[in-house]
Amino acid sequence: MGGTFSCTCGEVVFETTGDPIATVICCCDDCQKAGHRLEALPGAAPVLDEHGGTAVGLWPNDRIACVKGEHLLDSFKLQEKSITNRTYATCCNAAMMIHFDRGPHWKSVFRDRVDGQPPSPEARIQTRFIENTPDDGIPSYRRFPAGLIARIAWSMAPMLARRLRR
């Protein structure tokens, strides 16, 4: 697959290669807090769905690159010692992605930023943080399903192989 994702006004553009590792709607308390904070920025587009979830696609770090407007990006952490950064475009306050100081080998791209037809959510995770889990055909899990954890772990193999070939 692959393609681009961009901010609302088009001043920031990223390119992706290949399909995402997974596409999920995360309902954890941190995603909800960060979503409210991002939505409170002047002129910002919605981040949270009507149930409090944040839809994202997970791309390996080596399969995503900013090709325009990197100087317009800013990030914040919910807590000073957190490794998790929520990145947004300062030109239009569009939530762009979640990335990490260390650890996870992927970036979580906000689904609504994907240009064209965004990938459909495969699962709703961390539903223990919402009152009513919707019955909309998307598989829902109170925590992280084993299959998702396995797919994320397995996705490291091609990335390591590419590094070894360099």
PDB file of C-alpha atoms in Angstrom:
ATOM      1  CA  MET A   1       0.000   0.000   0.000  1.00  0.00           C
ATOM      2  CA  GLY A   2       1.908   3.049   1.216  1.00  0.00           C
ATOM      3  CA  GLY A   3       0.987   6.595   0.469  1.00  0.00           C
ATOM      4  CA  THR A   4       0.904   9.947   2.159  1.00  0.00           C
ATOM      5  CA  PHE A   5      -0.645  11.624   5.131  1.00  0.00           C
ATOM      6  CA  SER A   6      -0.854  15.326   5.655  1.00  0.00           C
ATOM      7  CA  CYS A   7      -2.092  18.043   7.951  1.00  0.00           C
ATOM      8  CA  THR A   8      -5.414  19.765   7.315  1.00  0.00           C
ATOM      9  CA  CYS A   9      -3.921  22.652   5.326  1.00  0.00           C
ATOM     10  CA  GLY A  10      -1.362  20.525   3.436  1.00  0.00           C
ATOM     11  CA  GLU A  11       1.758  22.279   4.713  1.00  0.00           C
ATOM     12  CA  VAL A  12       3.053  19.084   6.421  1.00  0.00           C
ATOM     13  CA  VAL A  13       3.278  15.849   4.435  1.00  0.00           C
ATOM     14  CA  PHE A  14       4.627  12.409   5.321  1.00  0.00           C
ATOM     15  CA  GLU A  15       5.172   9.428   3.040  1.00  0.00           C
ATOM     16  CA  THR A  16       4.682   5.833   4.114  1.00  0.00           C
ATOM     17  CA  THR A  17       5.910   2.643   2.505  1.00  0.00           C
ATOM     18  CA  GLY A  18       3.950  -0.592   2.662  1.00  0.00           C
ATOM     19  CA  ASP A  19       0.921  -1.429   4.741  1.00  0.00           C
ATOM     20  CA  PRO A  20       0.559  -0.498   8.384  1.00  0.00           C
ATOM     21  CA  ILE A  21       1.418  -3.132  10.972  1.00  0.00           C
ATOM     22  CA  ALA A  22      -2.112  -2.753  12.293  1.00  0.00           C
ATOM     23  CA  THR A  23      -4.966  -0.264  12.391  1.00  0.00           C
ATOM     24  CA  VAL A  24      -6.711   0.162  15.717  1.00  0.00           C
ATOM     25  CA  ILE A  25      -8.947   2.436  17.705  1.00  0.00           C
ATOM     26  CA  CYS A  26      -7.324   2.956  21.096  1.00  0.00           C
ATOM     27  CA  CYS A  27      -9.621   3.855  23.990  1.00  0.00           C
ATOM     28  CA  CYS A  28      -6.981   4.119  26.744  1.00  0.00           C
ATOM     29  CA  ASP A  29      -7.108   6.970  29.210  1.00  0.00           C
ATOM     30  CA  ASP A  30      -3.892   8.545  27.852  1.00  0.00           C
ATOM     31  CA  CYS A  31      -5.226   8.621  24.281  1.00  0.00           C
ATOM     32  CA  GLN A  32      -8.433  10.191  25.570  1.00  0.00           C
ATOM     33  CA  LYS A  33      -6.559  12.854  27.580  1.00  0.00           C
ATOM     34  CA  ALA A  34      -4.238  13.617  24.679  1.00  0.00           C
ATOM     35  CA  GLY A  35      -7.150  13.665  22.234  1.00  0.00           C
ATOM     36  CA  HIS A  36      -8.968  16.280  24.311  1.00  0.00           C
ATOM     37  CA  ARG A  37      -5.786  18.346  24.548  1.00  0.00           C
ATOM     38  CA  LEU A  38      -5.215  18.160  20.778  1.00  0.00           C
ATOM     39  CA  GLU A  39      -8.846  19.008  20.028  1.00  0.00           C
ATOM     40  CA  ALA A  40      -8.581  22.075  22.298  1.00  0.00           C
ATOM     41  CA  LEU A  41      -5.947  23.660  20.044  1.00  0.00           C
ATOM     42  CA  PRO A  42      -7.373  26.573  17.997  1.00  0.00           C
ATOM     43  CA  GLY A  43      -8.966  25.334  14.768  1.00  0.00           C
ATOM     44  CA  ALA A  44      -8.011  21.696  15.417  1.00  0.00           C
ATOM     45  CA  ALA A  45      -9.917  18.872  13.760  1.00  0.00           C
ATOM     46  CA  PRO A  46     -11.520  16.131  15.894  1.00  0.00           C
ATOM     47  CA  VAL A  47      -9.221  13.398  17.181  1.00  0.00           C
ATOM     48  CA  LEU A  48     -11.571  11.272  19.296  1.00  0.00           C
ATOM     49  CA  ASP A  49     -14.522   9.355  17.937  1.00  0.00           C
ATOM     50  CA  GLU A  50     -17.945   9.507  19.593  1.00  0.00           C
ATOM     51  CA  HIS A  51     -16.925   6.716  22.004  1.00  0.00           C
ATOM     52  CA  GLY A  52     -13.643   8.299  23.125  1.00  0.00           C
ATOM     53  CA  GLY A  53     -11.379   6.250  20.855  1.00  0.00           C
ATOM     54  CA  THR A  54      -8.432   7.407  18.772  1.00  0.00           C
ATOM     55  CA  ALA A  55      -8.082   5.704  15.378  1.00  0.00           C
ATOM     56  CA  VAL A  56      -4.473   5.119  14.304  1.00  0.00           C
ATOM     57  CA  GLY A  57      -2.408   3.105  11.852  1.00  0.00           C
ATOM     58  CA  LEU A  58       0.931   1.756  13.087  1.00  0.00           C
ATOM     59  CA  TRP A  59       3.811   2.053  10.598  1.00  0.00           C
ATOM     60  CA  PRO A  60       7.377   0.854  11.264  1.00  0.00           C
ATOM     61  CA  ASN A  61       9.710   3.782  11.953  1.00  0.00           C
ATOM     62  CA  ASP A  62      11.791   3.029   8.864  1.00  0.00           C
ATOM     63  CA  ARG A  63       8.687   3.123   6.626  1.00  0.00           C
ATOM     64  CA  ILE A  64       7.600   6.689   7.363  1.00  0.00           C
ATOM     65  CA  ALA A  65       9.307   9.997   6.553  1.00  0.00           C
ATOM     66  CA  CYS A  66       8.415  13.684   6.574  1.00  0.00           C
ATOM     67  CA  VAL A  67       8.779  15.060   3.037  1.00  0.00           C
ATOM     68  CA  LYS A  68       7.387  18.551   3.612  1.00  0.00           C
ATOM     69  CA  GLY A  69       7.031  20.939   6.542  1.00  0.00           C
ATOM     70  CA  GLU A  70       9.027  19.176   9.259  1.00  0.00           C
ATOM     71  CA  HIS A  71       9.820  22.596  10.787  1.00  0.00           C
ATOM     72  CA  LEU A  72       6.059  23.036  11.432  1.00  0.00           C
ATOM     73  CA  LEU A  73       5.822  20.011  13.744  1.00  0.00           C
ATOM     74  CA  ASP A  74       5.587  20.226  17.515  1.00  0.00           C
ATOM     75  CA  SER A  75       5.001  17.579  20.182  1.00  0.00           C
ATOM     76  CA  PHE A  76       3.912  17.269  23.767  1.00  0.00           C
ATOM     77  CA  LYS A  77       3.979  14.647  26.500  1.00  0.00           C
ATOM     78  CA  LEU A  78       1.180  14.066  28.967  1.00  0.00           C
ATOM     79  CA  GLN A  79       3.766  13.618  31.722  1.00  0.00           C
ATOM     80  CA  GLU A  80       7.304  14.946  31.857  1.00  0.00           C
ATOM     81  CA  LYS A  81       8.928  11.496  32.139  1.00  0.00           C
ATOM     82  CA  SER A  82       6.771   9.845  29.489  1.00  0.00           C
ATOM     83  CA  ILE A  83       8.443   8.384  26.392  1.00  0.00           C
ATOM     84  CA  THR A  84       5.271   9.037  24.368  1.00  0.00           C
ATOM     85  CA  ASN A  85       5.012  12.165  22.205  1.00  0.00           C
ATOM     86  CA  ARG A  86       1.874  13.440  20.479  1.00  0.00           C
ATOM     87  CA  THR A  87       2.898  15.354  17.358  1.00  0.00           C
ATOM     88  CA  TYR A  88       0.795  17.980  15.629  1.00  0.00           C
ATOM     89  CA  ALA A  89       1.258  20.460  12.789  1.00  0.00           C
ATOM     90  CA  THR A  90       1.492  24.004  14.164  1.00  0.00           C
ATOM     91  CA  CYS A  91       0.243  25.530  10.897  1.00  0.00           C
ATOM     92  CA  CYS A  92      -3.313  24.194  11.392  1.00  0.00           C
ATOM     93  CA  ASN A  93      -3.072  22.289  14.718  1.00  0.00           C
ATOM     94  CA  ALA A  94      -3.797  18.947  13.045  1.00  0.00           C
ATOM     95  CA  ALA A  95      -2.899  15.899  15.151  1.00  0.00           C
ATOM     96  CA  MET A  96      -0.386  13.934  13.067  1.00  0.00           C
ATOM     97  CA  MET A  97       1.092  10.989  14.970  1.00  0.00           C
ATOM     98  CA  ILE A  98       2.236   9.410  18.189  1.00  0.00           C
ATOM     99  CA  HIS A  99       5.923   8.502  18.445  1.00  0.00           C
ATOM    100  CA  PHE A 100       8.279   7.398  21.182  1.00  0.00           C
ATOM    101  CA  ASP A 101      11.631   8.579  22.560  1.00  0.00           C
ATOM    102  CA  ARG A 102      12.746   4.947  22.778  1.00  0.00           C
ATOM    103  CA  GLY A 103      11.212   1.517  22.710  1.00  0.00           C
ATOM    104  CA  PRO A 104       8.444   0.843  20.223  1.00  0.00           C
ATOM    105  CA  HIS A 105       9.574   0.488  16.626  1.00  0.00           C
ATOM    106  CA  TRP A 106       6.526   2.173  15.123  1.00  0.00           C
ATOM    107  CA  LYS A 107       4.750   5.499  14.816  1.00  0.00           C
ATOM    108  CA  SER A 108       0.979   5.685  15.241  1.00  0.00           C
ATOM    109  CA  VAL A 109      -0.483   7.875  12.497  1.00  0.00           C
ATOM    110  CA  PHE A 110      -3.864   9.446  13.216  1.00  0.00           C
ATOM    111  CA  ARG A 111      -6.206   7.740  10.749  1.00  0.00           C
ATOM    112  CA  ASP A 112      -7.935  10.946   9.652  1.00  0.00           C
ATOM    113  CA  ARG A 113      -4.603  12.333   8.426  1.00  0.00           C
ATOM    114  CA  VAL A 114      -4.150   9.553   5.848  1.00  0.00           C
ATOM    115  CA  ASP A 115      -4.729  10.930   2.346  1.00  0.00           C
ATOM    116  CA  GLY A 116      -7.201   9.113   0.129  1.00  0.00           C
ATOM    117  CA  GLN A 117      -8.920   6.047   1.594  1.00  0.00           C
ATOM    118  CA  PRO A 118      -7.637   5.519   5.152  1.00  0.00           C
ATOM    119  CA  PRO A 119      -7.255   1.907   6.302  1.00  0.00           C
ATOM    120  CA  SER A 120     -10.262   0.515   8.184  1.00  0.00           C
ATOM    121  CA  PRO A 121      -9.850  -0.188  11.893  1.00  0.00           C
ATOM    122  CA  GLU A 122      -9.160  -3.864  12.588  1.00  0.00           C
ATOM    123  CA  ALA A 123      -9.734  -3.726  16.341  1.00  0.00           C
ATOM    124  CA  ARG A 124     -10.786  -1.498  19.200  1.00  0.00           C
ATOM    125  CA  ILE A 125      -8.381  -1.847  22.124  1.00  0.00           C
ATOM    126  CA  GLN A 126      -8.312  -0.770  25.778  1.00  0.00           C
ATOM    127  CA  THR A 127     -12.123  -0.638  25.972  1.00  0.00           C
ATOM    128  CA  ARG A 128     -11.893  -0.959  29.759  1.00  0.00           C
ATOM    129  CA  PHE A 129     -11.502   2.832  29.733  1.00  0.00           C
ATOM    130  CA  ILE A 130     -14.871   3.563  28.102  1.00  0.00           C
ATOM    131  CA  GLU A 131     -18.379   3.043  29.466  1.00  0.00           C
ATOM    132  CA  ASN A 132     -20.125   1.578  26.442  1.00  0.00           C
ATOM    133  CA  THR A 133     -18.310  -0.439  23.829  1.00  0.00           C
ATOM    134  CA  PRO A 134     -20.077   0.072  20.506  1.00  0.00           C
ATOM    135  CA  ASP A 135     -21.545  -2.889  18.662  1.00  0.00           C
ATOM    136  CA  ASP A 136     -20.380  -1.829  15.199  1.00  0.00           C
ATOM    137  CA  GLY A 137     -18.684  -4.980  13.959  1.00  0.00           C
ATOM    138  CA  ILE A 138     -15.163  -3.901  14.941  1.00  0.00           C
ATOM    139  CA  PRO A 139     -13.682  -6.535  17.299  1.00  0.00           C
ATOM    140  CA  SER A 140     -13.234  -4.974  20.746  1.00  0.00           C
ATOM    141  CA  TYR A 141     -10.800  -5.923  23.490  1.00  0.00           C
ATOM    142  CA  ARG A 142     -10.557  -4.730  27.082  1.00  0.00           C
ATOM    143  CA  ARG A 143      -6.746  -4.736  26.837  1.00  0.00           C
ATOM    144  CA  PHE A 144      -4.378  -5.796  24.019  1.00  0.00           C
ATOM    145  CA  PRO A 145      -5.322  -8.955  22.118  1.00  0.00           C
ATOM    146  CA  ALA A 146      -2.610 -11.604  21.809  1.00  0.00           C
ATOM    147  CA  GLY A 147      -2.878 -11.574  18.012  1.00  0.00           C
ATOM    148  CA  LEU A 148      -2.118  -7.850  17.885  1.00  0.00           C
ATOM    149  CA  ILE A 149       0.865  -8.239  20.209  1.00  0.00           C
ATOM    150  CA  ALA A 150       2.194 -11.089  18.056  1.00  0.00           C
ATOM    151  CA  ARG A 151       1.783  -9.091  14.833  1.00  0.00           C
ATOM    152  CA  ILE A 152       3.582  -6.087  16.337  1.00  0.00           C
ATOM    153  CA  ALA A 153       6.422  -8.309  17.568  1.00  0.00           C
ATOM    154  CA  TRP A 154       6.674 -10.107  14.226  1.00  0.00           C
ATOM    155  CA  SER A 155       6.784  -6.783  12.361  1.00  0.00           C
ATOM    156  CA  MET A 156      10.245  -6.173  13.802  1.00  0.00           C
ATOM    157  CA  ALA A 157      11.737  -9.004  11.709  1.00  0.00           C
ATOM    158  CA  PRO A 158      11.629  -7.251   8.294  1.00  0.00           C
ATOM    159  CA  MET A 159      12.909  -4.029   9.837  1.00  0.00           C
ATOM    160  CA  LEU A 160      15.867  -5.852  11.416  1.00  0.00           C
ATOM    161  CA  ALA A 161      16.559  -7.661   8.147  1.00  0.00           C
ATOM    162  CA  ARG A 162      16.644  -4.334   6.257  1.00  0.00           C
ATOM    163  CA  ARG A 163      19.115  -2.953   8.815  1.00  0.00           C
ATOM    164  CA  LEU A 164      21.368  -5.992   8.477  1.00  0.00           C
ATOM    165  CA  ARG A 165      21.468  -5.603   4.667  1.00  0.00           C
ATOM    166  CA  ARG A 166      22.749  -2.020   4.972  1.00  0.00           C
TER     167      ARG A 166
END
